[in-house]
N, CA and C atoms as an extended XYZ file, in Angstrom:
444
Properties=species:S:1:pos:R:3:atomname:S:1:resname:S:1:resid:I:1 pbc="F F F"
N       130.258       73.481       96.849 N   UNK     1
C       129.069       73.004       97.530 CA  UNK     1
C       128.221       74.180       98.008 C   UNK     1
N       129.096       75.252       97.934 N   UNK     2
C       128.205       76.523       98.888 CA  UNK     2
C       127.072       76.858       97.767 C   UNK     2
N       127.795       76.857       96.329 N   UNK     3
C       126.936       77.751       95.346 CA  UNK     3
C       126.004       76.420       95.118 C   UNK     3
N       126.280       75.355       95.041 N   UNK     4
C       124.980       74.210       95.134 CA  UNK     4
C       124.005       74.812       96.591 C   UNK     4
N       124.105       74.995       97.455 N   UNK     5
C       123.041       75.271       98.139 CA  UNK     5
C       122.465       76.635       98.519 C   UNK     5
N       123.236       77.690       97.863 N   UNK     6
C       122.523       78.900       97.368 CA  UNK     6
C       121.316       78.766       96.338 C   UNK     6
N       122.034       78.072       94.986 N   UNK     7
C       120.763       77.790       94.356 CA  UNK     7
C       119.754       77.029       94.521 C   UNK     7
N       120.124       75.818       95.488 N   UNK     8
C       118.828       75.237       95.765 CA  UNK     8
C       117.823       76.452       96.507 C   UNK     8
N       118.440       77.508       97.698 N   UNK     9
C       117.855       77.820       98.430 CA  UNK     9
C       116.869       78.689       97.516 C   UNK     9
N       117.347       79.586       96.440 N   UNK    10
C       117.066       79.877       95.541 CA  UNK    10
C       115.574       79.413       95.038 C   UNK    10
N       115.636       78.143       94.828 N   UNK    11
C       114.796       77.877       93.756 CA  UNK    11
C       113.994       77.278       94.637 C   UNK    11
N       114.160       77.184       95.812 N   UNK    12
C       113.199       76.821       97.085 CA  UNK    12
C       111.966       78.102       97.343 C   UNK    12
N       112.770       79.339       97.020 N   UNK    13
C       112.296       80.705       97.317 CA  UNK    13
C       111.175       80.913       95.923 C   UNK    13
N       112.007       80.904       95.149 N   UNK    14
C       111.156       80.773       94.037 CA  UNK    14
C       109.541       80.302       94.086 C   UNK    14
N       109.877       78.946       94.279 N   UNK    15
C       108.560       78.190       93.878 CA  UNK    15
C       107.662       78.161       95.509 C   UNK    15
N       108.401       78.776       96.457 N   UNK    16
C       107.428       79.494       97.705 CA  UNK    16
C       106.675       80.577       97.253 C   UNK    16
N       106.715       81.503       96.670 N   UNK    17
C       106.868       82.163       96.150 CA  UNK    17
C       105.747       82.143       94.999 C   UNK    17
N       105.409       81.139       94.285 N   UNK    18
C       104.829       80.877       93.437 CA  UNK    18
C       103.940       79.917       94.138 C   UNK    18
N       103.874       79.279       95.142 N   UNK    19
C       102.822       78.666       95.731 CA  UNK    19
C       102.254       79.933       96.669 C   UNK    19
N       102.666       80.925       97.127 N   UNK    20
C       101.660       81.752       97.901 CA  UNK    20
C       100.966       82.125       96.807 C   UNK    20
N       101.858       82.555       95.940 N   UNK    21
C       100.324       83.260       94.865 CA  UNK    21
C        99.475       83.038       94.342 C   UNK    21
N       100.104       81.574       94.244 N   UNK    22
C        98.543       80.518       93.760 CA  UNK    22
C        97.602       80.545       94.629 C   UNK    22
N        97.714       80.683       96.473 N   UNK    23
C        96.912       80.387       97.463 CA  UNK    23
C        95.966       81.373       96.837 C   UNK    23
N        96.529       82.504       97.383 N   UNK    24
C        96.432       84.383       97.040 CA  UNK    24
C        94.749       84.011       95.877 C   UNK    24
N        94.769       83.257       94.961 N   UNK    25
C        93.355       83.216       93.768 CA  UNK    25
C        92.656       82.796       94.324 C   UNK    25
N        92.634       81.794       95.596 N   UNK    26
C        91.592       81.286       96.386 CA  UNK    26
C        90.966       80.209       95.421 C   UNK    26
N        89.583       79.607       95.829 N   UNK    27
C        89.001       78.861       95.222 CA  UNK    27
C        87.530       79.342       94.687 C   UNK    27
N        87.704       79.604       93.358 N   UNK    28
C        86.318       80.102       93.083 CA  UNK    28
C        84.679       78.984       93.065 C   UNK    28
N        84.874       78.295       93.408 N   UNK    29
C        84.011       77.142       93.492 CA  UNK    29
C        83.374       77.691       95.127 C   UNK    29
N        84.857       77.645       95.838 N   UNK    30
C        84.218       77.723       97.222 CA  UNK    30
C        83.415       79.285       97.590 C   UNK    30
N        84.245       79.945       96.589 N   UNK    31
C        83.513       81.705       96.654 CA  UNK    31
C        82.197       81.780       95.871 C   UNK    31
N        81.827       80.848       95.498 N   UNK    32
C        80.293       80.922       95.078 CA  UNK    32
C        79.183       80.365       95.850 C   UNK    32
N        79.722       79.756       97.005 N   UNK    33
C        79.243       79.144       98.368 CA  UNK    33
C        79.245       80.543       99.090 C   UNK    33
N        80.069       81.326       99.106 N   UNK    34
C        80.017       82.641       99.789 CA  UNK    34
C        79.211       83.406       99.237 C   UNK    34
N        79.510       83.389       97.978 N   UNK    35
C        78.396       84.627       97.253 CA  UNK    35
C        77.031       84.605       97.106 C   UNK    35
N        76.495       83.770       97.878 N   UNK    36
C        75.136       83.454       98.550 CA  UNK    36
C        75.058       84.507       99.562 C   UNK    36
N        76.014       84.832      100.398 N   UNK    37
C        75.652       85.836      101.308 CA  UNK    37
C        75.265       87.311      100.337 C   UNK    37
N        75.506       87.119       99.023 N   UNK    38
C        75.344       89.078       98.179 CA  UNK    38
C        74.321       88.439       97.219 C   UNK    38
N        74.016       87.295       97.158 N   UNK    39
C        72.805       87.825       95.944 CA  UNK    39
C        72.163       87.963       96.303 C   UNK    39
N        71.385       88.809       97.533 N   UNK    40
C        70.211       89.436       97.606 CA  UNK    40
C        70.397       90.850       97.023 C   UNK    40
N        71.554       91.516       97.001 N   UNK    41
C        71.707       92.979       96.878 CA  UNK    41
C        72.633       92.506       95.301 C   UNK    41
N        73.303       91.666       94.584 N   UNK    42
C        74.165       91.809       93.700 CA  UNK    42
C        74.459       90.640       93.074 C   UNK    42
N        74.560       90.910       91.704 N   UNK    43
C        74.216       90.010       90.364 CA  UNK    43
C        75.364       89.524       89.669 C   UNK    43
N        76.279       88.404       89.614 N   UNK    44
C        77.373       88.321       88.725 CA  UNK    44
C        76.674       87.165       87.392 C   UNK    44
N        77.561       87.447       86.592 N   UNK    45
C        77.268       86.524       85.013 CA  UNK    45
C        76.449       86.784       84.238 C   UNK    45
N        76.044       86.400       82.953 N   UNK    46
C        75.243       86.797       81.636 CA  UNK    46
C        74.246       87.190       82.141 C   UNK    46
N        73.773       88.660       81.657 N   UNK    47
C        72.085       89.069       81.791 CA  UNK    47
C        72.457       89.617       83.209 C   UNK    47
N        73.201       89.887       83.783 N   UNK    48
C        73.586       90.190       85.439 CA  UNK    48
C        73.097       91.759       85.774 C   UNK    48
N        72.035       92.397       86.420 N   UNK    49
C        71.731       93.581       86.407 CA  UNK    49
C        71.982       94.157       88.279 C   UNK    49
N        72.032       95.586       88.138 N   UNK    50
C        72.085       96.070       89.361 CA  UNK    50
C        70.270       95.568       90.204 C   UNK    50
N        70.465       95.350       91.403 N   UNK    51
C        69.912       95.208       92.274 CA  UNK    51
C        70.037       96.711       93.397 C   UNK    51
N        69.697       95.453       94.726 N   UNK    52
C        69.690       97.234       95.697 CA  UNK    52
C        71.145       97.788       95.459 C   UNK    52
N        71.777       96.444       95.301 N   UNK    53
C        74.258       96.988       94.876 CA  UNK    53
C        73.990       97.093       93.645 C   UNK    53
N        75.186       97.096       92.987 N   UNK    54
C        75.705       97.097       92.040 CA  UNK    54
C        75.683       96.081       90.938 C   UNK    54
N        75.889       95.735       89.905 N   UNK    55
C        76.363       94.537       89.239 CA  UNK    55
C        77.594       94.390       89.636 C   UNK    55
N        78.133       92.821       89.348 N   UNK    56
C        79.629       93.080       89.812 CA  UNK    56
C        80.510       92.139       88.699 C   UNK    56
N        79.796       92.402       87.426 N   UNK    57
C        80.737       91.413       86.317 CA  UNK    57
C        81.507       92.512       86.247 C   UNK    57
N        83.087       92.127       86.032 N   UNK    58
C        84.404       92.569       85.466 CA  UNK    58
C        84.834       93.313       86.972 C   UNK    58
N        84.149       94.018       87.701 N   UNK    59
C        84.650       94.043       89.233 CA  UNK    59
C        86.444       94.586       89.128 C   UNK    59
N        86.657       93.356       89.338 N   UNK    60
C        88.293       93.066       89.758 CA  UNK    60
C        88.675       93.659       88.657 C   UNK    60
N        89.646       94.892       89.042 N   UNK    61
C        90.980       95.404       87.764 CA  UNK    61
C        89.631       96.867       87.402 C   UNK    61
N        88.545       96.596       88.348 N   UNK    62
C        88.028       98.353       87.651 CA  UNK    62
C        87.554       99.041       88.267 C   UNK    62
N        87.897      100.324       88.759 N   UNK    63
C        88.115      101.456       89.291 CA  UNK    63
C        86.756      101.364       90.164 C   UNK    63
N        87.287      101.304       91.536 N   UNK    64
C        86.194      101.959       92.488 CA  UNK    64
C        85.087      102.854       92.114 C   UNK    64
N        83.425      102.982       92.057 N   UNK    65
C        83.358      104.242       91.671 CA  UNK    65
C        82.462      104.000       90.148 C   UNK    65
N        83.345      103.219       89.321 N   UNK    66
C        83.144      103.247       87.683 CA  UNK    66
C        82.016      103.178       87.585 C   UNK    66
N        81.302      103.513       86.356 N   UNK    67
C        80.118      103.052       86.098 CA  UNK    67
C        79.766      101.779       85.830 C   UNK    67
N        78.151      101.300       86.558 N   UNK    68
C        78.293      100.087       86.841 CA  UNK    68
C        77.042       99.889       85.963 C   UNK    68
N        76.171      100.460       85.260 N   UNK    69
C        75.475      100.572       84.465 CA  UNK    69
C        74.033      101.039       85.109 C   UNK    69
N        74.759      102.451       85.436 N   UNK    70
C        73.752      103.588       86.169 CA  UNK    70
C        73.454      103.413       87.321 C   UNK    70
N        74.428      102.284       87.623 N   UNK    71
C        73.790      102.409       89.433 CA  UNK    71
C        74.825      103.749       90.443 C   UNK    71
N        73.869      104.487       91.210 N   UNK    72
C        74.242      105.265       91.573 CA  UNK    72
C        74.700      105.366       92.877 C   UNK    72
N        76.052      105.384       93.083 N   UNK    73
C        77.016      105.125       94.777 CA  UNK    73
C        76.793      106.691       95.123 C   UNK    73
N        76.589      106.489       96.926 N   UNK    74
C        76.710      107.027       97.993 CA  UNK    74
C        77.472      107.863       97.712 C   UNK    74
N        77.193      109.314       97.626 N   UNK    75
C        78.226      110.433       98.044 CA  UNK    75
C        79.685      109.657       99.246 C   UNK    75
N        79.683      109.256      100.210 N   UNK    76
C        80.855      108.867      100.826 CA  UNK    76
C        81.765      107.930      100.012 C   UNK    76
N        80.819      106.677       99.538 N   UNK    77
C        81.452      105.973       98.574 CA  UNK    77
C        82.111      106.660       97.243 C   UNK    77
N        81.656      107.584       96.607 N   UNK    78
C        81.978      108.061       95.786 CA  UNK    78
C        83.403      108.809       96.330 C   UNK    78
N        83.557      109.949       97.490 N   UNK    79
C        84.678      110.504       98.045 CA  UNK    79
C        85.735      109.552       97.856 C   UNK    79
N        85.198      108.402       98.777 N   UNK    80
C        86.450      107.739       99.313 CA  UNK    80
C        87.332      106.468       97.894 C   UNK    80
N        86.689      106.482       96.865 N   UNK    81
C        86.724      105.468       95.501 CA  UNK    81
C        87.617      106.596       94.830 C   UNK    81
N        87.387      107.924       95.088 N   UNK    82
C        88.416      108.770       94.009 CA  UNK    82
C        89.333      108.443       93.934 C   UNK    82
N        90.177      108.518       94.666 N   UNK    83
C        91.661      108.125       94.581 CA  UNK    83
C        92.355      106.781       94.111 C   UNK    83
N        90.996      105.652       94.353 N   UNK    84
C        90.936      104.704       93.897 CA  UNK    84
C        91.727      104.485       92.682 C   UNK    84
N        92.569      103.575       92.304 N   UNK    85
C        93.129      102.723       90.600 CA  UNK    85
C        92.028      101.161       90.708 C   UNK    85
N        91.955      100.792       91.016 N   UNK    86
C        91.769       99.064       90.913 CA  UNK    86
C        90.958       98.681       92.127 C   UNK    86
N        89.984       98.095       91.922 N   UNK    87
C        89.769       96.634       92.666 CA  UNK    87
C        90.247       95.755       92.737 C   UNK    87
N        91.271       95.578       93.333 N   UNK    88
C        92.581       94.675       93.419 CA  UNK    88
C        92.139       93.755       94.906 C   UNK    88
N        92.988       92.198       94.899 N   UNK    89
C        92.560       91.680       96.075 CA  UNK    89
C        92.898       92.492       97.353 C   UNK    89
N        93.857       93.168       97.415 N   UNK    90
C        94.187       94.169       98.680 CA  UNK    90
C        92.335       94.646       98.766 C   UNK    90
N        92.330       95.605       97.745 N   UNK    91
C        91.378       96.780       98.409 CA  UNK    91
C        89.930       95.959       98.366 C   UNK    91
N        89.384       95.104       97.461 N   UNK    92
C        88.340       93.956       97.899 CA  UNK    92
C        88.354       93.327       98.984 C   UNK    92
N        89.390       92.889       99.926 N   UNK    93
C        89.441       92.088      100.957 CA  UNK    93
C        89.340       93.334      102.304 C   UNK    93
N        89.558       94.329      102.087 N   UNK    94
C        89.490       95.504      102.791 CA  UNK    94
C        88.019       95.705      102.944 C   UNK    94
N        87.549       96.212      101.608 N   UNK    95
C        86.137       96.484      101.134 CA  UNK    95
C        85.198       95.470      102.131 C   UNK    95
N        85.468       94.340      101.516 N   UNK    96
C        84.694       93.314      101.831 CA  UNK    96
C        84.257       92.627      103.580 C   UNK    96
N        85.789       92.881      103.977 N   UNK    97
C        85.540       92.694      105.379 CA  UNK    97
C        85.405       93.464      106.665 C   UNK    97
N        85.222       94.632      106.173 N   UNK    98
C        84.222       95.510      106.650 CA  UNK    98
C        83.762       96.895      106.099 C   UNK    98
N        82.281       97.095      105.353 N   UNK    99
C        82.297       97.870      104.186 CA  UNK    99
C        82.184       98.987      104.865 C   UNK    99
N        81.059       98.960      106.394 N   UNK   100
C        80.463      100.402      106.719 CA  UNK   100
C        81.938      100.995      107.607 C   UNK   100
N        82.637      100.008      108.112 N   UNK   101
C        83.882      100.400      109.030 CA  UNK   101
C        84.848      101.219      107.527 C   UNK   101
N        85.385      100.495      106.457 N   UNK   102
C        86.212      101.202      105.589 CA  UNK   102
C        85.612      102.415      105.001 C   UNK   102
N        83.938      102.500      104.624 N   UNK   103
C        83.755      103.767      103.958 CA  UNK   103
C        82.324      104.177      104.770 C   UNK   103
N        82.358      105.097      105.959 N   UNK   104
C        81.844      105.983      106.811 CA  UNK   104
C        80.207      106.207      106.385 C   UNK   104
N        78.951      106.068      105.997 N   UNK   105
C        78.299      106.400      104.932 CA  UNK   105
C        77.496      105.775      104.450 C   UNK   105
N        78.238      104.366      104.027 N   UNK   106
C        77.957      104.021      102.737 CA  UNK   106
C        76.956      103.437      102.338 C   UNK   106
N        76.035      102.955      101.644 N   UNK   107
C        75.003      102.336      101.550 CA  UNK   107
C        74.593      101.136      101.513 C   UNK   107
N        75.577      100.123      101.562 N   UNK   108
C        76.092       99.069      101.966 CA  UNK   108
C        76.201       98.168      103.245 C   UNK   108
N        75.170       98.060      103.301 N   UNK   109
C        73.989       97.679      104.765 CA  UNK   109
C        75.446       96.434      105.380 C   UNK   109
N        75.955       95.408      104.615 N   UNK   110
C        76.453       93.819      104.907 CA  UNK   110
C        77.664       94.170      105.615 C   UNK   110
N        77.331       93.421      106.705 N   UNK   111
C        78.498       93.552      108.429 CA  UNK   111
C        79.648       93.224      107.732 C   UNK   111
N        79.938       92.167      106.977 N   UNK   112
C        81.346       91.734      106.098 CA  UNK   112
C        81.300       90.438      106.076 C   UNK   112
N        82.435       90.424      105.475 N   UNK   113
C        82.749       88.979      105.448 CA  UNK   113
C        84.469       88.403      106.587 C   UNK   113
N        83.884       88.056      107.637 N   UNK   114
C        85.377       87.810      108.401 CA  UNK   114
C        86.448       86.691      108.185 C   UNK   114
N        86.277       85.949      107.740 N   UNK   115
C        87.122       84.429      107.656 CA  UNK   115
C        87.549       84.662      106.086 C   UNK   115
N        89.038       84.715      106.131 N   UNK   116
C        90.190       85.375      105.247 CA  UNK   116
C        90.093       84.767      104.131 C   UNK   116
N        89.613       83.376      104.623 N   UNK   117
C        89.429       81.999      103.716 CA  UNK   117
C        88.415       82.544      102.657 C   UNK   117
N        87.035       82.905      103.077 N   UNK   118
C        86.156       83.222      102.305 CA  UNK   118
C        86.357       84.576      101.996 C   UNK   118
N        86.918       85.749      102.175 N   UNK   119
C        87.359       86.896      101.522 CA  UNK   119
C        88.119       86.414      100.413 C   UNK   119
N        89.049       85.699      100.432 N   UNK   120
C        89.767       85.102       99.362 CA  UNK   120
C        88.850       84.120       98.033 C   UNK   120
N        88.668       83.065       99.020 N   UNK   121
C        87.657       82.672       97.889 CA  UNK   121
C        86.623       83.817       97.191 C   UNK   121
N        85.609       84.068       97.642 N   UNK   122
C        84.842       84.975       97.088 CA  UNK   122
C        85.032       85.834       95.878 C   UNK   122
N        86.485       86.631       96.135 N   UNK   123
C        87.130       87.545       95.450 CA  UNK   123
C        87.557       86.754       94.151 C   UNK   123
N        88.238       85.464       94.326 N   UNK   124
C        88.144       84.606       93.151 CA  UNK   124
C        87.326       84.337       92.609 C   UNK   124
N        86.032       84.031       93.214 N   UNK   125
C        84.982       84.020       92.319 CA  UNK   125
C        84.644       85.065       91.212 C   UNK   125
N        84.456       86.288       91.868 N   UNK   126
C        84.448       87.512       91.366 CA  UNK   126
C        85.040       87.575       90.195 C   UNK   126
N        86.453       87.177       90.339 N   UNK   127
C        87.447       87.353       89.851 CA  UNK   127
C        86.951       86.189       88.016 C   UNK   127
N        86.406       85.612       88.196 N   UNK   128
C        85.958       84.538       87.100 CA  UNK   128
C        85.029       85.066       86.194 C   UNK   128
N        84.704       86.644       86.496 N   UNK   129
C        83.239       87.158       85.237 CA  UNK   129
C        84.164       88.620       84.730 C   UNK   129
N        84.223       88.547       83.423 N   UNK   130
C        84.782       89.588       82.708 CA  UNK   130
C        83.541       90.682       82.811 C   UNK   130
N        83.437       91.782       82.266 N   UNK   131
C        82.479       93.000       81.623 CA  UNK   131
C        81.167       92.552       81.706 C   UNK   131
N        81.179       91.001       80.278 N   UNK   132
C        79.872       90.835       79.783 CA  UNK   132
C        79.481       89.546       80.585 C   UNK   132
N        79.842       89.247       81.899 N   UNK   133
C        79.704       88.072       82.566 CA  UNK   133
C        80.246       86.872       82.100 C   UNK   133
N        80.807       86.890       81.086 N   UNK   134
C        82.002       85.579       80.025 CA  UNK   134
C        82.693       85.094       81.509 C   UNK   134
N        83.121       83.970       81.654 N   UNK   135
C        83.934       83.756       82.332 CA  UNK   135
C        85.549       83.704       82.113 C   UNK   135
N        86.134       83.960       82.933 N   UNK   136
C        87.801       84.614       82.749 CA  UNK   136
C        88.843       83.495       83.819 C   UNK   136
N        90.102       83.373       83.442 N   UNK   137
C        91.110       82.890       84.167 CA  UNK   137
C        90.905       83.747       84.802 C   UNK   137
N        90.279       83.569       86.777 N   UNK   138
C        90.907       84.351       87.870 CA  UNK   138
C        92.113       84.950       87.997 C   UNK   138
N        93.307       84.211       87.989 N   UNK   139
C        94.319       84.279       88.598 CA  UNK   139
C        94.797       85.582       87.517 C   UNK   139
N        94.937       85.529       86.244 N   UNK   140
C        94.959       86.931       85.548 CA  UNK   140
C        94.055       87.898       85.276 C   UNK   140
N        92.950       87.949       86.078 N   UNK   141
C        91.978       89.093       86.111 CA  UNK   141
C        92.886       89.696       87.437 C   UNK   141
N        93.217       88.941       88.206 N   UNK   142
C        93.713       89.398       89.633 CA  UNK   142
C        95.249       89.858       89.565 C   UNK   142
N        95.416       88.850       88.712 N   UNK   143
C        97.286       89.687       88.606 CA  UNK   143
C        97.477       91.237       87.525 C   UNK   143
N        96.052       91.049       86.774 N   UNK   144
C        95.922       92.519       85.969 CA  UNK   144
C        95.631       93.430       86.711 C   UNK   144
N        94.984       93.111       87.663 N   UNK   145
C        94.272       94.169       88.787 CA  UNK   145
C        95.253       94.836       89.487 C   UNK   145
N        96.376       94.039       90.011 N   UNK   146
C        97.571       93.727       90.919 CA  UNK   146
C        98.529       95.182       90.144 C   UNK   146
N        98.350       95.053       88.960 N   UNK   147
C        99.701       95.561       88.084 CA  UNK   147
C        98.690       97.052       88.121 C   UNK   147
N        97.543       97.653       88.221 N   UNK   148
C        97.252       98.722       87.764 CA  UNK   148
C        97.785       99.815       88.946 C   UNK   148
């Protein structure tokens, strides 16, 4: 009976486990309700160009910093992105909820985003535009991001 309720506990852990990470993708529906707060400064999907930010198709899984198609980051931003691997949900939810507090500098006027809910969502949204603005399974743009 013991090893019957090891494995249940087991497979209890498991699929906990597999329901946080599902939370973890957020809802990209609801992060496009958020991403009203950036399209004044920033462009996601087909035809998507830099504004006063960046473009932000493919985003998630690419290097702080990268070229975004000539838009040119802040000497501080640039310092602090070196060391950078990934736009991963860690360092987006960082980024995001408070840009001028994480990078000293930066040119990046927006106070943040505070409610974890919409850092999450949002980032899923994000997470839904490949390179050429195509849309992508979130949850493996984010778990590719995760692995770099």
């Amino acid at each position: 009976m013991r090893n019957f309720s090891l494995a249940i506990a087991s497979v209890a852990i498991v699929f906990a486990a597999g329901a946080a990470s599902a939370q973890e993708v957020g809802d990209p529906a609801a992060g496009e309700k958020v991403f009203n707060k950036c399209k004044a400064c920033h462009a996601v999907g087909e035809g998507a160009k830099n504004k006063i930010g960046p473009e932000l198709n493919g985003i998630v899984g690419d290097k702080p910093g990268a070229d975004r198609g000539g838009y040119k980051f802040s000497k501080p931003f640039q310092d602090w992105s070196a060391d950078k691997t990934s736009w991963n949900q860690e360092l987006l939810s960082t980024w995001l909820a408070d840009p001028r507090g994480t990078v000293k500098g930066t040119k990046m006027a927006f106070a943040g985003i505070k409610k974890p809910d919409e850092l999450t969502n949002v980032i899923a949204y994000l997470a839904t535009f490949d390179e050429s603005g195509a849309t992508q399974d979130p949850a493996e743009a984010l778990k590719a991001a995760a692995a770099k």
